[in-house]
């Protein structure tokens, strides 16, 4: 969606090099609405700031093309039993641009039409909201209490005649109204289906005397009204949206901060060292989440003290079964060796060694004397006997060697059967555990004594078993104390670990959204900083229009209206108006009279109500003349005339000065008079309209004896032509707008129809093709048409009074045509 506001924001944001592109995108997305902002936050929006639109749209103001919005115009308002109106009474209006003044004394019922229209379209009345309950409760007419209804007929461009109804059952409260709407060819529905709820707030087409006086009494409401009409509420909505999204995405960080604040003292005092360690990891702008996660899950290297305690809790006393087996094996091996030695004898083993040497000598040198004694002979027979002796001795030697090996192995097994105390047992206990330290000392000593006894092959078995029992007692004590210490630390740490894990979850989410939150906050700050300039830039055309209107309304006032700006925010939002009195700057509200304030309120109301985007082609202004001096009434009439160029302006007044000014200034307008008869019977009748005034002027000229006949013959036809064409225009516009034809199309066709004859045909048939033969059935019609056509060029050829009467008859016929 591209509009002037988006373009203005885009231009300003693009030029701001201090704002990052992601933040710029968020500003623009927030202006488009929550869905676009969510898309941008999800990464589905465009990745770069789009270039400014080549041709920005103009700001919404009263000087913009009035055809940008399809409009609805008032055709009829029929009221029964409501306020000052008893029996059904209808206010008939010409749908389309133009000025209608509804005049009547106080209490005649004219304001009841305005209130009825407001209630039918908005379901409430501004006047009622400012009056006492007693006043608002008297909404039913006393003479018609059982039947209360309002029927509003609208000529809606593109739709045709649209009807809005409001009805109350007899005895029902004001709030029990049943409202309905119906467009041509559609079923009855609800007014909300028109989509006017927001428009009725932004472009409120009703202005009562009460509102004129209260407009400046509630500066925030005036601020909101002007902000809304210019779309500036989108700036505030976008700012609120950015704030809400930033707060939502920053919620994990907020939660993390809250959890950390609660945890800090508990982690500091935690007896388990993981508590202070976790607190240290949580601190800083960028906490070490990975290390903290490892600490919480146990994946981090264990605390040495805690690891030692857990190891001590798993310590077991050495079993004696291996030692006992080793002792048996040693005893067996010792006995077997003794038997081997007894069987072989030490000498025999020595002789066998000598025989081996002698046999080797014989095998190397052959037969000869014994090299040892020199007497015996070493011959083959000797060698055989020697070898037999050697074999027998070898058997004894092998048995002895085996016994020696078994003894050595048993002795080694005995040394290893009872292991040395584990390192954790001989390591000092963690600080703060004196009972465990004492138990460890006892265990280490008992273990050492068991070890010494178990490795001494001469120690009695009973002594070793006594030492082993002492070790078991000491181990049990150490395990119990260590288990308790571990449990104490875990009991202290685990609940905190759960909270730390909770904090960790928030911190991870915060880490993931940190950049986005930063961009959101930057976007929010930028928008807040630039909103004031943006909104006053948007306000400038409307302010200019208000000053133009004021310049027409002020007339003889010495107060000049200066700058008009929107200031503040939230509860301090207001409209700042600068005025000067005789060239001296002053605050507008403090120097203006009540009449001037009313005129100023009207100057601000009209640009707002006539904005290009308004679907309402009508304005209803009730009693704007009060407190105005005569000069300002003339100015008001001129402003209304200007506004009525492209709007249907209905002004209700009890003050004769406005109708008088309209007549005196010859402003084209219908003037209706409202009277109230007995029983609250309200009657609306035509006082004058432009066509009637032209005819009255023609009659005045014809009756003036001082005017030459040739002048009468020339002027009367021209005035009659103006009267006839005015009536034709009103009839044509009314008929076409009631069918839903757009006002621009109606005006263009009317302007393109150049002759009086064709304009009459257009009024009667809606077409310019055809003839008036079927209409020209009476002499009066034929004469009226002749006067207004050829008579304008050739002059009258008969009685001017007859001509005026004939034209008046046709004008009145046209007024009733199509009703």
Short mmCIF file of N, CA and C in Angstrom, two decimals, residues 189-277:
data_model
loop_
_atom_site.label_atom_id
_atom_site.label_comp_id
_atom_site.label_asym_id
_atom_site.label_seq_id
_atom_site.Cartn_x
_atom_site.Cartn_y
_atom_site.Cartn_z
N UNK A 189 -29.68 -5.20 6.24
CA UNK A 189 -28.49 -5.57 6.99
C UNK A 189 -28.23 -4.58 8.09
N UNK A 190 -27.00 -4.59 8.58
CA UNK A 190 -26.61 -3.71 9.68
C UNK A 190 -25.77 -2.57 9.11
N UNK A 191 -25.83 -1.43 9.77
CA UNK A 191 -25.09 -0.27 9.31
C UNK A 191 -23.59 -0.55 9.26
N UNK A 192 -23.12 -1.42 10.14
CA UNK A 192 -21.69 -1.72 10.17
C UNK A 192 -21.22 -2.34 8.86
N UNK A 193 -22.16 -2.97 8.13
CA UNK A 193 -21.78 -3.59 6.87
C UNK A 193 -21.36 -2.55 5.83
N UNK A 194 -21.75 -1.30 6.04
CA UNK A 194 -21.34 -0.24 5.12
C UNK A 194 -19.87 0.12 5.29
N UNK A 195 -19.30 -0.25 6.42
CA UNK A 195 -17.91 0.12 6.68
C UNK A 195 -17.75 1.59 7.04
N UNK A 196 -18.79 2.21 7.59
CA UNK A 196 -18.75 3.63 7.90
C UNK A 196 -18.39 3.92 9.36
N UNK A 197 -18.26 2.92 10.18
CA UNK A 197 -18.05 3.17 11.61
C UNK A 197 -16.84 4.06 11.85
N UNK A 198 -15.72 3.72 11.23
CA UNK A 198 -14.51 4.52 11.40
C UNK A 198 -14.66 5.87 10.71
N UNK A 199 -15.30 5.87 9.54
CA UNK A 199 -15.47 7.12 8.80
C UNK A 199 -16.33 8.12 9.56
N UNK A 200 -17.33 7.62 10.28
CA UNK A 200 -18.18 8.53 11.05
C UNK A 200 -17.41 9.19 12.17
N UNK A 201 -16.33 8.57 12.63
CA UNK A 201 -15.46 9.20 13.63
C UNK A 201 -14.50 10.17 12.97
N UNK A 202 -13.89 9.74 11.86
CA UNK A 202 -12.87 10.57 11.22
C UNK A 202 -13.46 11.78 10.50
N UNK A 203 -14.54 11.54 9.75
CA UNK A 203 -15.08 12.59 8.89
C UNK A 203 -16.46 13.04 9.37
N UNK A 204 -16.67 12.99 10.66
CA UNK A 204 -17.99 13.26 11.24
C UNK A 204 -18.70 14.39 10.51
N UNK A 205 -19.83 14.07 9.83
CA UNK A 205 -20.50 15.09 9.01
C UNK A 205 -21.52 15.92 9.79
N UNK A 206 -21.57 15.76 11.09
CA UNK A 206 -22.55 16.49 11.92
C UNK A 206 -21.79 17.50 12.80
N UNK A 207 -22.35 18.68 12.90
CA UNK A 207 -21.78 19.68 13.80
C UNK A 207 -22.93 20.45 14.44
N UNK A 208 -23.05 20.30 15.75
CA UNK A 208 -24.10 21.02 16.47
C UNK A 208 -23.49 22.21 17.21
N UNK A 209 -24.37 23.05 17.71
CA UNK A 209 -23.90 24.20 18.48
C UNK A 209 -23.10 23.75 19.69
N UNK A 210 -23.52 22.65 20.30
CA UNK A 210 -22.80 22.14 21.48
C UNK A 210 -21.37 21.77 21.11
N UNK A 211 -21.20 21.16 19.93
CA UNK A 211 -19.87 20.76 19.51
C UNK A 211 -19.01 21.97 19.18
N UNK A 212 -19.62 22.99 18.59
CA UNK A 212 -18.87 24.21 18.30
C UNK A 212 -18.23 24.77 19.57
N UNK A 213 -19.02 24.76 20.65
CA UNK A 213 -18.51 25.31 21.89
C UNK A 213 -17.55 24.39 22.61
N UNK A 214 -17.67 23.08 22.37
CA UNK A 214 -16.86 22.12 23.13
C UNK A 214 -15.61 21.67 22.39
N UNK A 215 -15.46 22.08 21.15
CA UNK A 215 -14.36 21.56 20.34
C UNK A 215 -13.01 21.84 20.98
N UNK A 216 -12.89 23.01 21.61
CA UNK A 216 -11.61 23.36 22.21
C UNK A 216 -11.55 23.02 23.70
N UNK A 217 -12.68 22.56 24.24
CA UNK A 217 -12.69 22.17 25.65
C UNK A 217 -12.03 20.81 25.85
N UNK A 218 -11.94 20.03 24.79
CA UNK A 218 -11.34 18.70 24.86
C UNK A 218 -10.22 18.62 23.81
N UNK A 219 -9.05 19.19 24.13
CA UNK A 219 -7.97 19.27 23.13
C UNK A 219 -7.51 17.91 22.62
N UNK A 220 -7.60 16.88 23.47
CA UNK A 220 -7.16 15.56 23.02
C UNK A 220 -8.06 15.03 21.92
N UNK A 221 -9.40 15.31 22.04
CA UNK A 221 -10.32 14.82 21.02
C UNK A 221 -10.12 15.55 19.70
N UNK A 222 -9.86 16.85 19.77
CA UNK A 222 -9.57 17.59 18.54
C UNK A 222 -8.28 17.07 17.91
N UNK A 223 -7.30 16.82 18.75
CA UNK A 223 -6.04 16.24 18.28
C UNK A 223 -6.28 14.91 17.58
N UNK A 224 -7.08 14.06 18.20
CA UNK A 224 -7.36 12.73 17.63
C UNK A 224 -8.13 12.86 16.31
N UNK A 225 -9.06 13.80 16.29
CA UNK A 225 -9.86 13.96 15.08
C UNK A 225 -8.98 14.38 13.91
N UNK A 226 -8.10 15.36 14.14
CA UNK A 226 -7.22 15.83 13.07
C UNK A 226 -6.20 14.76 12.71
N UNK A 227 -5.70 14.05 13.71
CA UNK A 227 -4.74 12.98 13.44
C UNK A 227 -5.38 11.90 12.59
N UNK A 228 -6.61 11.55 12.96
CA UNK A 228 -7.30 10.50 12.22
C UNK A 228 -7.58 10.88 10.79
N UNK A 229 -8.03 12.12 10.57
CA UNK A 229 -8.40 12.54 9.22
C UNK A 229 -7.19 12.53 8.30
N UNK A 230 -6.02 12.78 8.83
CA UNK A 230 -4.80 12.81 8.02
C UNK A 230 -4.09 11.46 8.00
N UNK A 231 -4.69 10.47 8.67
CA UNK A 231 -4.03 9.18 8.74
C UNK A 231 -2.89 9.16 9.73
N UNK A 232 -2.79 10.24 10.54
CA UNK A 232 -1.67 10.31 11.47
C UNK A 232 -1.81 9.33 12.62
N UNK A 233 -3.05 8.85 12.85
CA UNK A 233 -3.18 7.85 13.89
C UNK A 233 -2.40 6.59 13.53
N UNK A 234 -2.09 6.43 12.24
CA UNK A 234 -1.26 5.30 11.83
C UNK A 234 0.14 5.42 12.39
N UNK A 235 0.62 6.67 12.54
CA UNK A 235 1.94 6.84 13.15
C UNK A 235 1.93 6.37 14.59
N UNK A 236 0.88 6.79 15.33
CA UNK A 236 0.78 6.37 16.72
C UNK A 236 0.53 4.87 16.82
N UNK A 237 -0.33 4.36 15.94
CA UNK A 237 -0.60 2.92 15.95
C UNK A 237 0.67 2.13 15.63
N UNK A 238 1.43 2.65 14.66
CA UNK A 238 2.68 1.97 14.29
C UNK A 238 3.66 1.99 15.45
N UNK A 239 3.75 3.15 16.14
CA UNK A 239 4.63 3.22 17.30
C UNK A 239 4.22 2.24 18.39
N UNK A 240 2.91 2.18 18.64
CA UNK A 240 2.41 1.23 19.66
C UNK A 240 2.67 -0.21 19.23
N UNK A 241 2.54 -0.46 17.93
CA UNK A 241 2.77 -1.81 17.42
C UNK A 241 4.24 -2.20 17.58
N UNK A 242 5.13 -1.29 17.25
CA UNK A 242 6.56 -1.55 17.42
C UNK A 242 6.89 -1.78 18.88
N UNK A 243 6.30 -0.96 19.75
CA UNK A 243 6.53 -1.13 21.19
C UNK A 243 6.05 -2.49 21.67
N UNK A 244 4.84 -2.87 21.21
CA UNK A 244 4.28 -4.15 21.65
C UNK A 244 5.12 -5.32 21.16
N UNK A 245 5.55 -5.26 19.88
CA UNK A 245 6.35 -6.37 19.36
C UNK A 245 7.72 -6.43 20.04
N UNK A 246 8.31 -5.26 20.29
CA UNK A 246 9.60 -5.24 20.98
C UNK A 246 9.47 -5.81 22.38
N UNK A 247 8.40 -5.42 23.05
CA UNK A 247 8.18 -5.93 24.41
C UNK A 247 7.95 -7.43 24.39
N UNK A 248 7.19 -7.89 23.39
CA UNK A 248 6.91 -9.32 23.29
C UNK A 248 8.17 -10.12 23.02
N UNK A 249 8.97 -9.64 22.05
CA UNK A 249 10.19 -10.36 21.71
C UNK A 249 11.26 -10.22 22.79
N UNK A 250 11.19 -9.14 23.56
CA UNK A 250 12.16 -8.94 24.64
C UNK A 250 11.73 -9.64 25.92
N UNK A 251 10.57 -10.28 25.90
CA UNK A 251 10.07 -10.94 27.10
C UNK A 251 11.04 -11.99 27.64
N UNK A 252 11.67 -12.84 26.76
CA UNK A 252 12.65 -13.78 27.30
C UNK A 252 13.79 -13.10 28.04
N UNK A 253 14.28 -11.98 27.50
CA UNK A 253 15.35 -11.25 28.18
C UNK A 253 14.86 -10.69 29.51
N UNK A 254 13.62 -10.21 29.51
CA UNK A 254 13.04 -9.70 30.75
C UNK A 254 12.92 -10.81 31.79
N UNK A 255 12.45 -11.97 31.32
CA UNK A 255 12.32 -13.12 32.22
C UNK A 255 13.68 -13.57 32.71
N UNK A 256 14.67 -13.57 31.81
CA UNK A 256 16.01 -13.97 32.22
C UNK A 256 16.55 -13.04 33.30
N UNK A 257 16.31 -11.75 33.14
CA UNK A 257 16.77 -10.78 34.13
C UNK A 257 16.10 -11.02 35.48
N UNK A 258 14.80 -11.30 35.43
CA UNK A 258 14.06 -11.53 36.67
C UNK A 258 14.55 -12.80 37.37
N UNK A 259 14.76 -13.87 36.59
CA UNK A 259 15.25 -15.12 37.19
C UNK A 259 16.64 -14.93 37.75
N UNK A 260 17.51 -14.24 37.02
CA UNK A 260 18.87 -14.02 37.48
C UNK A 260 18.89 -13.21 38.78
N UNK A 261 18.00 -12.24 38.87
CA UNK A 261 17.94 -11.42 40.08
C UNK A 261 17.57 -12.27 41.29
N UNK A 262 16.62 -13.21 41.09
CA UNK A 262 16.23 -14.08 42.19
C UNK A 262 17.32 -15.09 42.53
N UNK A 263 18.04 -15.56 41.50
CA UNK A 263 19.02 -16.64 41.69
C UNK A 263 20.34 -16.16 42.28
N UNK A 264 20.71 -14.91 42.00
CA UNK A 264 22.05 -14.44 42.36
C UNK A 264 22.42 -14.72 43.82
N UNK A 265 21.61 -14.32 44.80
CA UNK A 265 22.01 -14.59 46.19
C UNK A 265 22.02 -16.08 46.52
N UNK A 266 21.12 -16.85 45.91
CA UNK A 266 21.08 -18.28 46.19
C UNK A 266 22.30 -18.99 45.62
N UNK A 267 22.73 -18.59 44.42
CA UNK A 267 23.92 -19.19 43.83
C UNK A 267 25.17 -18.79 44.60
N UNK A 268 25.19 -17.56 45.08
CA UNK A 268 26.34 -17.09 45.85
C UNK A 268 26.50 -17.92 47.13
N UNK A 269 25.40 -18.23 47.79
CA UNK A 269 25.44 -18.94 49.07
C UNK A 269 25.40 -20.46 48.90
N UNK A 270 25.33 -20.95 47.69
CA UNK A 270 25.23 -22.39 47.47
C UNK A 270 26.50 -23.10 47.96
N UNK A 271 26.38 -24.15 48.80
CA UNK A 271 27.57 -24.87 49.29
C UNK A 271 28.28 -25.64 48.18
N UNK A 272 27.56 -25.91 47.11
CA UNK A 272 28.19 -26.59 45.98
C UNK A 272 28.90 -25.54 45.13
N UNK A 273 30.16 -25.78 44.78
CA UNK A 273 30.91 -24.78 44.01
C UNK A 273 30.29 -24.49 42.64
N UNK A 274 29.41 -25.38 42.17
CA UNK A 274 28.76 -25.10 40.89
C UNK A 274 27.85 -23.88 40.97
N UNK A 275 27.37 -23.57 42.18
CA UNK A 275 26.52 -22.39 42.32
C UNK A 275 27.25 -21.12 41.97
N UNK A 276 28.33 -20.78 42.67
CA UNK A 276 29.10 -19.58 42.30
C UNK A 276 29.64 -19.64 40.88
N UNK A 277 30.01 -20.85 40.43
CA UNK A 277 30.52 -20.99 39.07
C UNK A 277 29.43 -20.63 38.05
#
